XYZ file of C-alpha atoms in Angstrom:
526
model
C 0.005 0.074 -0.015
C 1.466 3.376 -1.106
C 0.482 5.187 2.147
C 2.079 2.350 4.307
C 5.274 2.511 2.173
C 5.570 6.278 2.313
C 5.139 6.308 6.201
C 7.917 3.614 6.440
C 10.107 5.823 4.231
C 9.694 8.643 6.654
C 10.593 6.487 9.528
C 13.648 5.034 7.702
C 14.613 8.604 6.942
C 14.395 9.627 10.567
C 16.576 6.657 11.601
C 19.204 7.166 8.677
C 19.476 10.999 9.019
C 19.092 10.876 12.725
C 17.641 13.882 14.638
C 17.765 17.682 15.230
C 18.079 19.418 18.537
C 19.506 22.732 19.561
C 22.313 20.858 21.204
C 23.903 19.481 18.082
C 24.566 22.784 16.695
C 27.295 23.844 19.167
C 30.001 21.200 18.694
C 31.239 17.905 20.085
C 33.107 19.153 23.088
C 30.393 21.517 24.244
C 27.747 18.614 23.971
C 30.149 16.289 26.185
C 29.998 19.122 28.893
C 26.136 19.353 28.764
C 26.411 22.425 26.565
C 27.974 24.417 29.368
C 30.107 26.665 27.075
C 28.796 30.210 27.070
C 31.605 31.455 29.452
C 34.448 29.188 28.115
C 37.262 30.989 25.934
C 40.208 30.044 23.860
C 38.974 27.442 21.173
C 37.113 27.572 17.938
C 33.920 26.286 19.531
C 33.202 29.737 20.888
C 32.424 30.693 17.461
C 29.054 28.930 17.967
C 28.592 29.051 21.659
C 29.594 32.727 22.303
C 31.961 34.606 19.846
C 33.341 36.650 22.773
C 35.264 33.616 23.810
C 37.491 33.530 20.627
C 40.172 35.506 22.431
C 43.334 34.043 24.191
C 44.639 30.550 24.684
C 45.145 28.993 21.230
C 46.775 30.940 18.339
C 45.267 28.464 15.731
C 42.536 25.921 16.077
C 40.998 23.845 13.232
C 38.011 21.467 13.969
C 36.160 18.932 11.895
C 32.787 17.969 13.535
C 30.103 15.375 13.075
C 27.152 15.139 15.463
C 23.936 13.127 15.297
C 20.866 12.392 17.397
C 17.642 10.578 17.669
C 14.915 12.357 19.378
C 11.334 11.153 19.722
C 8.922 13.092 21.976
C 5.959 11.729 23.881
C 6.104 8.166 22.697
C 5.252 9.343 19.315
C 6.727 6.110 17.547
C 4.246 3.956 19.570
C 1.227 5.909 18.189
C 2.440 6.038 14.682
C 3.266 2.260 14.698
C -0.379 1.702 15.879
C -1.699 3.647 13.105
C 0.600 1.990 10.522
C -0.295 -1.498 11.705
C -4.056 -0.847 11.113
C -3.566 1.173 7.834
C -4.588 -1.669 5.516
C -7.948 -1.725 7.278
C -8.761 1.866 6.198
C -9.092 1.037 2.474
C -11.779 -1.544 3.299
C -13.686 1.058 5.423
C -13.547 3.509 2.484
C -14.766 0.857 -0.008
C -17.569 -0.021 2.399
C -18.726 3.531 2.528
C -18.567 3.904 -1.201
C -20.229 0.567 -2.134
C -22.684 -0.107 0.696
C -20.781 -3.320 1.874
C -20.305 -4.671 5.279
C -17.396 -4.094 7.545
C -16.141 -6.490 10.276
C -15.250 -6.082 13.977
C -11.505 -5.908 13.205
C -11.903 -3.001 10.683
C -14.289 -1.245 13.308
C -11.728 -1.812 16.025
C -8.932 -0.596 13.727
C -10.643 2.576 12.887
C -11.548 3.518 16.369
C -8.068 2.539 17.626
C -6.485 4.728 14.981
C -8.694 7.550 15.987
C -7.534 7.095 19.591
C -3.820 7.145 18.599
C -4.435 10.244 16.465
C -6.038 12.113 19.330
C -2.976 10.917 21.488
C -0.422 12.221 19.100
C -2.080 15.458 18.770
C -1.249 16.307 22.335
C 1.274 19.235 22.788
C 4.989 18.077 22.607
C 4.391 14.886 20.523
C 6.432 14.697 17.520
C 9.940 13.984 16.058
C 12.935 16.107 15.564
C 15.329 14.966 12.809
C 18.597 16.222 11.355
C 22.238 16.022 11.006
C 25.018 18.511 11.666
C 28.513 18.345 10.259
C 31.129 21.041 9.360
C 34.494 22.671 9.607
C 35.694 25.798 11.615
C 38.936 27.432 12.175
C 40.335 30.061 14.558
C 43.206 32.311 14.120
C 44.058 34.718 17.091
C 40.641 36.523 17.691
C 39.065 35.652 14.325
C 37.040 32.569 13.327
C 35.377 31.269 10.283
C 33.022 28.126 10.019
C 31.072 26.275 7.420
C 28.639 23.614 8.343
C 25.678 21.773 6.769
C 22.558 21.361 9.069
C 19.275 19.360 8.230
C 16.415 20.138 10.552
C 13.213 18.086 10.138
C 10.047 18.049 12.167
C 7.245 15.537 12.027
C 3.963 16.640 13.646
C 0.647 14.936 13.764
C -2.694 16.646 12.998
C -6.090 15.350 13.974
C -9.451 15.953 12.440
C -11.993 14.552 14.928
C -14.952 14.818 12.374
C -15.032 11.022 11.698
C -18.470 10.883 9.969
C -19.814 7.667 8.383
C -23.079 9.203 7.232
C -26.489 9.371 8.739
C -27.530 6.207 10.482
C -30.822 4.280 10.126
C -31.950 0.914 11.414
C -34.708 -1.523 10.523
C -35.648 -5.122 10.823
C -37.643 -7.475 8.614
C -38.591 -11.079 8.052
C -37.604 -13.051 5.099
C -39.003 -16.564 5.029
C -37.651 -18.371 8.083
C -34.739 -16.067 8.810
C -35.091 -12.966 10.976
C -32.651 -10.346 9.667
C -31.732 -7.195 11.542
C -29.930 -4.496 9.632
C -27.886 -1.622 10.675
C -26.977 0.717 7.993
C -25.013 3.855 7.857
C -26.746 5.897 5.182
C -27.371 9.222 3.570
C -31.107 8.679 3.612
C -33.949 7.752 6.000
C -35.358 5.271 3.410
C -33.763 1.889 4.138
C -34.617 0.686 0.671
C -32.091 3.298 -0.567
C -29.551 2.775 2.187
C -25.814 2.799 1.240
C -23.259 2.154 3.871
C -22.476 -0.573 6.293
C -24.855 -3.439 6.594
C -24.875 -5.862 9.544
C -27.119 -9.008 9.509
C -27.560 -11.611 12.355
C -26.197 -14.965 11.827
C -24.790 -18.070 13.679
C -21.153 -18.171 14.645
C -19.102 -20.099 12.124
C -15.944 -20.377 14.250
C -16.499 -22.043 17.463
C -13.145 -21.329 18.997
C -14.147 -17.576 19.120
C -17.394 -18.170 21.095
C -16.044 -16.678 24.248
C -14.879 -13.561 22.113
C -18.313 -13.320 20.767
C -19.860 -13.376 24.291
C -17.387 -10.649 25.277
C -18.347 -8.581 22.299
C -22.060 -8.932 22.815
C -21.838 -8.134 26.494
C -19.190 -5.369 26.813
C -19.017 -3.571 23.378
C -22.425 -3.645 21.582
C -24.358 -2.361 24.373
C -22.047 0.794 24.566
C -22.455 1.128 20.807
C -26.155 0.958 20.806
C -26.279 3.430 23.734
C -24.117 5.878 21.632
C -26.393 5.432 18.647
C -29.565 6.133 20.687
C -27.887 9.310 22.226
C -27.626 10.423 18.613
C -31.257 10.029 18.222
C -31.054 6.810 16.236
C -33.891 4.441 16.790
C -32.513 0.930 17.348
C -35.176 -1.641 16.855
C -35.887 -3.920 19.812
C -35.087 -7.016 17.642
C -31.369 -5.864 17.382
C -31.359 -5.151 21.103
C -32.649 -8.550 21.754
C -30.173 -10.325 19.344
C -26.861 -8.721 20.384
C -25.338 -12.403 20.064
C -26.573 -12.473 16.476
C -24.941 -9.143 15.657
C -21.628 -10.227 17.265
C -21.741 -13.487 15.266
C -21.908 -11.343 12.133
C -19.136 -9.207 12.824
C -16.799 -12.038 13.873
C -17.793 -14.170 10.822
C -16.994 -11.097 8.546
C -13.698 -10.600 10.199
C -12.462 -14.141 9.736
C -14.120 -14.465 6.143
C -12.116 -11.183 5.212
C -8.832 -12.868 6.358
C -8.532 -11.919 9.902
C -6.760 -14.351 12.314
C -8.238 -15.383 15.556
C -5.740 -13.316 17.261
C -6.768 -10.262 15.284
C -10.414 -10.679 16.405
C -9.400 -11.151 20.063
C -7.240 -7.933 20.088
C -9.958 -6.066 18.229
C -12.459 -6.854 20.983
C -9.976 -6.087 23.732
C -9.270 -2.674 22.189
C -13.134 -1.893 21.826
C -13.639 -2.803 25.496
C -11.092 -0.188 26.675
C -12.926 2.405 28.698
C -10.594 5.137 27.718
C -11.211 4.368 23.940
C -15.027 4.244 24.541
C -14.992 7.559 26.273
C -12.904 9.229 23.557
C -15.104 7.820 20.677
C -18.168 8.891 22.571
C -16.825 12.537 22.871
C -15.917 12.634 19.343
C -19.298 11.284 18.179
C -21.114 14.023 20.048
C -19.006 16.821 19.140
C -18.900 16.029 15.286
C -20.828 18.886 13.603
C -19.857 18.314 9.839
C -20.794 15.603 7.436
C -17.165 14.777 6.505
C -16.815 11.109 5.278
C -13.544 9.065 6.236
C -12.387 9.762 2.652
C -12.316 13.377 3.160
C -10.920 13.314 6.781
C -8.097 15.819 7.191
C -6.127 13.732 9.899
C -2.632 13.229 8.976
C 1.107 14.098 9.558
C 2.895 17.133 8.509
C 6.537 16.901 7.569
C 8.559 20.067 7.418
C 12.262 20.996 7.519
C 15.221 22.625 6.051
C 18.691 21.693 4.757
C 21.080 24.604 4.821
C 24.581 25.393 4.608
C 25.821 27.973 7.132
C 28.701 30.359 6.762
C 29.663 32.146 9.972
C 32.407 34.717 10.586
C 33.244 35.623 14.214
C 35.320 38.107 15.997
C 36.306 38.781 19.724
C 37.378 42.282 20.990
C 38.940 43.066 24.292
C 37.637 46.451 25.592
C 39.466 45.959 28.939
C 41.729 43.333 30.000
C 39.098 41.433 31.780
C 35.969 42.290 29.505
C 35.550 40.748 25.979
C 32.848 41.289 23.400
C 32.100 39.097 20.403
C 29.976 39.082 17.211
C 29.073 36.254 14.773
C 27.579 37.102 11.447
C 25.802 34.286 9.599
C 24.701 33.723 6.043
C 22.411 30.530 5.632
C 21.541 29.078 2.231
C 19.521 25.955 1.629
C 16.322 24.155 0.626
C 13.029 23.842 2.625
C 10.582 21.079 2.242
C 6.984 20.628 3.263
C 4.570 17.619 2.866
C 0.978 17.335 4.293
C 0.417 13.602 4.530
C -3.276 12.699 4.907
C -3.723 9.170 6.403
C -7.280 8.433 5.384
C -7.623 10.174 2.042
C -7.295 8.265 -1.243
C -4.880 10.716 -3.027
C -2.359 10.678 -0.243
C 0.781 9.008 -1.858
C 3.568 10.847 -3.543
C 4.005 10.133 -7.245
C 7.744 9.219 -7.531
C 7.606 8.899 -11.338
C 8.464 12.519 -12.019
C 11.229 13.587 -9.578
C 11.591 17.040 -11.015
C 7.830 17.697 -10.479
C 8.133 16.225 -6.938
C 11.057 18.554 -6.129
C 9.095 21.628 -7.505
C 6.135 20.723 -5.371
C 7.899 19.812 -2.122
C 11.044 21.738 -2.014
C 11.947 25.476 -2.103
C 15.176 27.387 -2.146
C 15.576 29.846 0.690
C 18.162 32.121 2.155
C 18.529 33.916 5.547
C 20.851 35.983 7.661
C 21.643 35.784 11.407
C 23.523 37.658 14.080
C 24.943 36.589 17.368
C 26.277 38.933 20.061
C 28.338 37.796 23.245
C 30.268 39.017 26.234
C 32.620 37.520 28.706
C 33.775 39.089 32.107
C 36.802 37.639 33.880
C 36.226 38.079 37.635
C 39.370 39.342 39.564
C 39.481 36.208 41.908
C 42.766 34.784 42.997
C 43.551 31.059 42.875
C 40.345 30.224 41.017
C 39.768 31.641 37.340
C 36.096 32.455 36.920
C 34.425 33.752 33.679
C 30.898 34.966 33.302
C 29.310 34.855 29.965
C 26.379 36.209 28.073
C 25.196 35.318 24.697
C 22.271 36.727 22.525
C 21.947 34.097 19.819
C 20.099 34.960 16.638
C 19.635 38.588 17.626
C 18.431 38.721 14.000
C 16.298 35.781 13.617
C 16.963 33.664 10.420
C 13.854 32.369 8.720
C 13.161 30.115 5.728
C 9.971 30.086 3.495
C 8.216 26.745 2.982
C 6.889 25.450 -0.253
C 3.119 25.333 -0.988
C 2.279 27.250 2.283
C 2.736 30.613 3.756
C 4.290 29.115 7.005
C 7.970 29.994 7.686
C 10.621 28.074 9.697
C 12.335 30.279 11.990
C 15.574 29.804 14.145
C 14.510 31.663 17.265
C 16.241 34.140 19.296
C 17.896 32.634 22.503
C 19.430 34.411 25.579
C 21.988 32.470 27.667
C 23.950 33.185 30.841
C 26.977 31.094 31.885
C 29.779 30.636 34.418
C 32.858 28.524 34.401
C 35.609 28.219 37.022
C 39.046 26.679 36.583
C 41.117 25.002 39.499
C 44.308 23.159 38.651
C 43.250 20.129 36.562
C 39.512 20.713 37.037
C 36.998 22.959 35.219
C 33.501 23.283 36.054
C 30.509 25.379 34.869
C 26.822 26.349 34.751
C 24.687 27.489 31.897
C 21.118 28.889 31.908
C 18.707 29.741 29.022
C 16.943 32.911 30.084
C 14.063 32.374 27.463
C 12.031 29.384 26.082
C 12.498 28.827 22.263
C 10.315 26.778 19.917
C 11.218 23.863 17.816
C 9.818 22.442 14.591
C 7.404 20.283 16.811
C 4.657 22.441 18.056
C 4.446 22.258 21.944
C 7.963 21.076 22.240
C 10.096 23.861 23.452
C 13.489 24.210 25.063
C 14.730 26.068 27.886
C 17.842 24.522 29.409
C 19.858 24.472 32.572
C 23.098 22.639 32.520
C 26.060 21.604 34.660
C 29.416 20.494 33.268
C 32.807 19.248 34.549
C 35.998 18.609 32.888
C 39.146 16.885 34.182
C 42.360 17.546 32.349
C 45.277 15.189 33.524
C 48.764 16.780 33.584
C 50.089 13.612 31.759
C 49.244 12.073 28.399
C 45.828 10.706 29.293
C 42.320 11.669 27.737
C 40.473 14.556 29.293
C 37.202 13.269 30.934
C 34.008 15.391 30.468
C 30.704 15.076 32.014
C 27.481 16.996 31.722
C 23.910 17.169 32.830
C 21.261 19.142 31.023
C 17.659 19.714 32.009
C 14.828 21.130 29.760
C 12.847 23.240 31.933
C 10.152 23.845 29.205
C 9.326 20.011 28.797
C 8.545 17.600 31.587
C 10.885 14.683 32.101
C 13.289 15.915 29.534
C 16.950 15.548 30.616
C 20.255 14.710 29.103
C 23.406 13.013 30.594
C 26.573 13.336 28.595
C 30.095 12.042 28.623
C 33.076 12.690 26.477
C 36.661 11.934 25.966
C 39.325 14.184 24.628
C 42.631 12.899 23.315
C 45.708 15.060 22.298
C 48.880 13.734 20.632
C 51.132 16.786 20.060
C 49.104 19.263 18.020
C 46.486 16.827 16.859
C 43.207 16.198 18.998
C 40.384 13.706 18.771
C 37.139 14.068 20.707
C 34.311 11.470 21.255
C 31.041 12.233 23.086
C 27.724 10.440 23.895
C 24.676 11.932 25.507
C 21.353 10.400 26.226
C 18.351 10.714 28.465
C 16.941 8.064 30.839
C 13.337 8.171 29.536
C 12.195 5.150 27.571
C 10.246 5.433 24.315
C 7.684 2.773 23.437
C 7.763 1.397 19.822
C 4.884 -1.032 20.156
C 3.245 -3.138 23.012
C 6.257 -5.550 22.917
C 9.298 -3.348 22.358
C 10.674 -0.395 24.305
C 13.824 1.581 23.476
C 15.973 2.344 26.470
C 16.119 6.065 25.566
C 14.166 8.630 23.577
C 17.078 10.872 22.865
C 20.550 9.625 21.984
C 23.504 11.800 20.744
C 26.717 10.547 19.243
C 29.631 12.670 17.918
C 33.217 12.730 17.040
C 35.787 15.550 16.057
C 39.286 15.711 14.690
C 41.392 19.021 15.043
C 44.757 20.642 14.969
C 45.516 23.367 17.503
C 48.712 25.226 18.760
């Protein structure tokens, strides 16, 4: 199925390209310290963390950096996986609406379960952040220049709760020796012209599912009939008195349509879920428009940008202990935007014409940004202490998206930092003074971070540890660790950062972390 393949491509893209977060933009060594770098000085990383820190220490510093990250917010993969697993059932429901044929209990459960997951992933902060960051930067005295390529991708769900199946009518009639009760979803009150979903009572053909049939008749159908009556649908007494027959039909149709016994059992278990029943009840009674499933707007919005950033930085000492810095950025790249509608027929991308696809989904865009920073060296003996202030994106770069008036903006951020040095130990603190938005609506970032570095006096690797807490999103924290190796003028750094929050993929599989960073860098300095 094209829809299913496309969603899988999106997920594969996420795993291959990895993920975007504001952390990966600043470099390998800062990440290993929990991003505590606003008050650091002396190396080329200050070009990105605070240009005022380009003064002092190293005359020349060259770095090649590559950083990647996986970041899934709010168990988003679990919800999407549930929708994907049920996606082939939607086609049959659409066909039933158009042709007036029957649907089975597995299809009904799949639709309602998909609605539940769509509502779940529409909650604030749910989504995916995707990207990769790599580049080169060089520092000479107080000047620095950097080039890097960044890919930022955001995947955000969208829910249309108007799940309308048509007006509902019921009737019953006698044909020879068989009493047939019919439940139709139709556009007319005349049963003879009814088009939609037809349910007829029958005997159960699959005895192994007798207990499931009883469960369906006792715990699901009464709820469904109650909801229909709340919508002023007159349900004949023959149907109320023959719930077992209706349950037989739903189960028979499921197995006849290729569902396994396990599928049928899972479907009934899902329909028994009180939270699902409450959710569907709320949606049914709030629905005000006659939008069939085929025209439902629920889906996923994929938007992002791939750009190359050129940045020039300079640090100037106005006093021996006060330093100011500026970073000027020019960004050029391509934005992309795709509105993927889960239930609609024409929802797959046609890959036959690549040029046409590029014209529809991709747009060239350019932007300019400006960073300002300051560092103050406190006159304290024994311990060297720096205080730092950074205004990142004082001029906020933004990119135009294709086929929409929406823009992607790299938001302004103000940071304070402090770092102290005592013999072989460096320790620091950073604090974001404002909250910044990401490409996933509702997932914002405002960090407080701690970092410590141990620099051995002999030829041993430096050890870096960091902790970062996102104050703008509950349970969002990152632990980081890094090693720095130096052989004469060549240095090599490794870093890893992760959070302790698990993310569920499906009911049987849980990833140990929802956010994992890996990075490495190679450099020359003297």
